[in-house]
């Protein structure tokens, strides 16, 4: 299969899957390598040191609201397209309780590049490095980027593997739905 055919097939499968998510059922034969359907399993708690010296504790972050955890690498071209969208999502929703966490899966040869890469992209959200790949294994991340939206109650509300144009909008809608639910739950 040629690159164009493969790309067109992946794009069609991704669009069909996005449409099916909106309508509640996956299409027959949908490719899940690019986008996965929302899951209802619980997210594993973690503690990581951020590049700025702080500690990122998922349980503490969830206490403030939904959390987006994005696994990426400096060498990953799709990550380069997805990270600015995540940064805009962070800027629009941080005051409403959303936390975005970037988890670099770069190997030891690239550890020193992560900070300058994040600075060059002007990422305003915290970034950590999964130095021993334990978090990547815990979350069963096999493609980059992989993004998880974790609800305040700890369940995984939305996931995405890979990146296609428009994925940021789908994530933004999922975040908005969680923020609206969280706001309703906290009204006295």
PDB file of N, CA and C in Angstrom, residues 12 15 26-27 30 42 45 47 52 55-56 61 64 67 79 82 87-89 98 108 130 133 146 153-154 166 176 184:
ATOM      1  N   UNK A  12      -9.490   8.619   6.618  1.00  0.00           N
ATOM      2  CA  UNK A  12     -10.898   8.200   6.533  1.00  0.00           C
ATOM      3  C   UNK A  12     -11.306   7.432   7.782  1.00  0.00           C
ATOM      4  N   UNK A  15     -11.648   9.962  10.631  1.00  0.00           N
ATOM      5  CA  UNK A  15     -12.879  10.753  10.518  1.00  0.00           C
ATOM      6  C   UNK A  15     -14.101   9.905  10.837  1.00  0.00           C
ATOM      7  N   UNK A  26     -18.759   2.689  17.411  1.00  0.00           N
ATOM      8  CA  UNK A  26     -17.644   2.653  16.470  1.00  0.00           C
ATOM      9  C   UNK A  26     -18.069   2.034  15.148  1.00  0.00           C
ATOM     10  N   UNK A  27     -17.518   2.520  14.041  1.00  0.00           N
ATOM     11  CA  UNK A  27     -17.836   1.923  12.755  1.00  0.00           C
ATOM     12  C   UNK A  27     -17.166   0.561  12.627  1.00  0.00           C
ATOM     13  N   UNK A  30     -13.071  -0.045  12.168  1.00  0.00           N
ATOM     14  CA  UNK A  30     -12.389   1.226  12.413  1.00  0.00           C
ATOM     15  C   UNK A  30     -10.975   0.982  12.909  1.00  0.00           C
ATOM     16  N   UNK A  42      -9.909   3.332  35.255  1.00  0.00           N
ATOM     17  CA  UNK A  42      -9.312   4.356  36.110  1.00  0.00           C
ATOM     18  C   UNK A  42      -7.863   4.604  35.700  1.00  0.00           C
ATOM     19  N   UNK A  45      -2.475   6.449  39.363  1.00  0.00           N
ATOM     20  CA  UNK A  45      -1.865   7.631  39.969  1.00  0.00           C
ATOM     21  C   UNK A  45      -0.356   7.590  39.762  1.00  0.00           C
ATOM     22  N   UNK A  47       3.515  10.134  40.453  1.00  0.00           N
ATOM     23  CA  UNK A  47       4.252  11.308  40.926  1.00  0.00           C
ATOM     24  C   UNK A  47       5.503  11.416  40.072  1.00  0.00           C
ATOM     25  N   UNK A  52      10.613  22.118  36.009  1.00  0.00           N
ATOM     26  CA  UNK A  52      10.826  23.328  36.815  1.00  0.00           C
ATOM     27  C   UNK A  52      11.132  23.013  38.274  1.00  0.00           C
ATOM     28  N   UNK A  55       6.735  18.910  41.805  1.00  0.00           N
ATOM     29  CA  UNK A  55       6.266  17.530  41.734  1.00  0.00           C
ATOM     30  C   UNK A  55       4.869  17.516  41.133  1.00  0.00           C
ATOM     31  N   UNK A  56       4.666  16.634  40.185  1.00  0.00           N
ATOM     32  CA  UNK A  56       3.360  16.458  39.555  1.00  0.00           C
ATOM     33  C   UNK A  56       2.739  15.191  40.137  1.00  0.00           C
ATOM     34  N   UNK A  61      -3.540  16.852  41.356  1.00  0.00           N
ATOM     35  CA  UNK A  61      -3.996  17.590  40.172  1.00  0.00           C
ATOM     36  C   UNK A  61      -5.481  17.331  39.920  1.00  0.00           C
ATOM     37  N   UNK A  64      -8.171  19.385  41.649  1.00  0.00           N
ATOM     38  CA  UNK A  64      -8.484  20.723  41.113  1.00  0.00           C
ATOM     39  C   UNK A  64      -9.392  20.669  39.896  1.00  0.00           C
ATOM     40  N   UNK A  67      -7.601  16.473  34.147  1.00  0.00           N
ATOM     41  CA  UNK A  67      -6.170  16.506  33.842  1.00  0.00           C
ATOM     42  C   UNK A  67      -5.949  15.880  32.466  1.00  0.00           C
ATOM     43  N   UNK A  79       3.852  15.067  17.305  1.00  0.00           N
ATOM     44  CA  UNK A  79       3.860  15.733  18.618  1.00  0.00           C
ATOM     45  C   UNK A  79       4.071  17.234  18.447  1.00  0.00           C
ATOM     46  N   UNK A  82       0.783  18.666  17.711  1.00  0.00           N
ATOM     47  CA  UNK A  82      -0.206  18.544  18.778  1.00  0.00           C
ATOM     48  C   UNK A  82       0.102  19.440  19.980  1.00  0.00           C
ATOM     49  N   UNK A  87      -1.226  23.473  24.341  1.00  0.00           N
ATOM     50  CA  UNK A  87      -0.890  24.717  25.038  1.00  0.00           C
ATOM     51  C   UNK A  87      -2.059  25.705  24.989  1.00  0.00           C
ATOM     52  N   UNK A  88      -2.710  25.817  23.833  1.00  0.00           N
ATOM     53  CA  UNK A  88      -3.885  26.698  23.734  1.00  0.00           C
ATOM     54  C   UNK A  88      -5.009  26.204  24.643  1.00  0.00           C
ATOM     55  N   UNK A  89      -5.208  24.898  24.701  1.00  0.00           N
ATOM     56  CA  UNK A  89      -6.222  24.312  25.582  1.00  0.00           C
ATOM     57  C   UNK A  89      -5.911  24.661  27.041  1.00  0.00           C
ATOM     58  N   UNK A  98      -8.599  23.026  34.661  1.00  0.00           N
ATOM     59  CA  UNK A  98      -7.923  22.038  33.830  1.00  0.00           C
ATOM     60  C   UNK A  98      -6.416  22.111  34.049  1.00  0.00           C
ATOM     61  N   UNK A 108      17.660   8.743  27.086  1.00  0.00           N
ATOM     62  CA  UNK A 108      18.759   9.457  27.753  1.00  0.00           C
ATOM     63  C   UNK A 108      19.551  10.388  26.841  1.00  0.00           C
ATOM     64  N   UNK A 130       9.762  11.008  31.511  1.00  0.00           N
ATOM     65  CA  UNK A 130       9.579   9.634  31.981  1.00  0.00           C
ATOM     66  C   UNK A 130      10.904   8.899  31.750  1.00  0.00           C
ATOM     67  N   UNK A 133      10.796   5.045  31.637  1.00  0.00           N
ATOM     68  CA  UNK A 133       9.673   4.532  30.849  1.00  0.00           C
ATOM     69  C   UNK A 133       8.605   3.828  31.691  1.00  0.00           C
ATOM     70  N   UNK A 146       0.421  10.252  22.597  1.00  0.00           N
ATOM     71  CA  UNK A 146      -0.761   9.604  23.174  1.00  0.00           C
ATOM     72  C   UNK A 146      -1.249  10.524  24.274  1.00  0.00           C
ATOM     73  N   UNK A 153     -12.722  12.268  39.030  1.00  0.00           N
ATOM     74  CA  UNK A 153     -12.954  11.038  39.791  1.00  0.00           C
ATOM     75  C   UNK A 153     -11.945   9.944  39.466  1.00  0.00           C
ATOM     76  N   UNK A 154     -11.018  10.216  38.533  1.00  0.00           N
ATOM     77  CA  UNK A 154      -9.948   9.281  38.224  1.00  0.00           C
ATOM     78  C   UNK A 154     -10.170   8.413  37.003  1.00  0.00           C
ATOM     79  N   UNK A 166      -7.595  18.336  13.722  1.00  0.00           N
ATOM     80  CA  UNK A 166      -8.948  18.261  14.268  1.00  0.00           C
ATOM     81  C   UNK A 166      -9.014  17.520  15.595  1.00  0.00           C
ATOM     82  N   UNK A 176     -14.362  20.405  27.702  1.00  0.00           N
ATOM     83  CA  UNK A 176     -15.485  21.299  28.010  1.00  0.00           C
ATOM     84  C   UNK A 176     -16.613  20.535  28.707  1.00  0.00           C
ATOM     85  N   UNK A 184     -21.087  21.839  37.619  1.00  0.00           N
ATOM     86  CA  UNK A 184     -22.404  21.501  38.140  1.00  0.00           C
ATOM     87  C   UNK A 184     -22.281  20.748  39.447  1.00  0.00           C
TER      88      UNK A 184
END
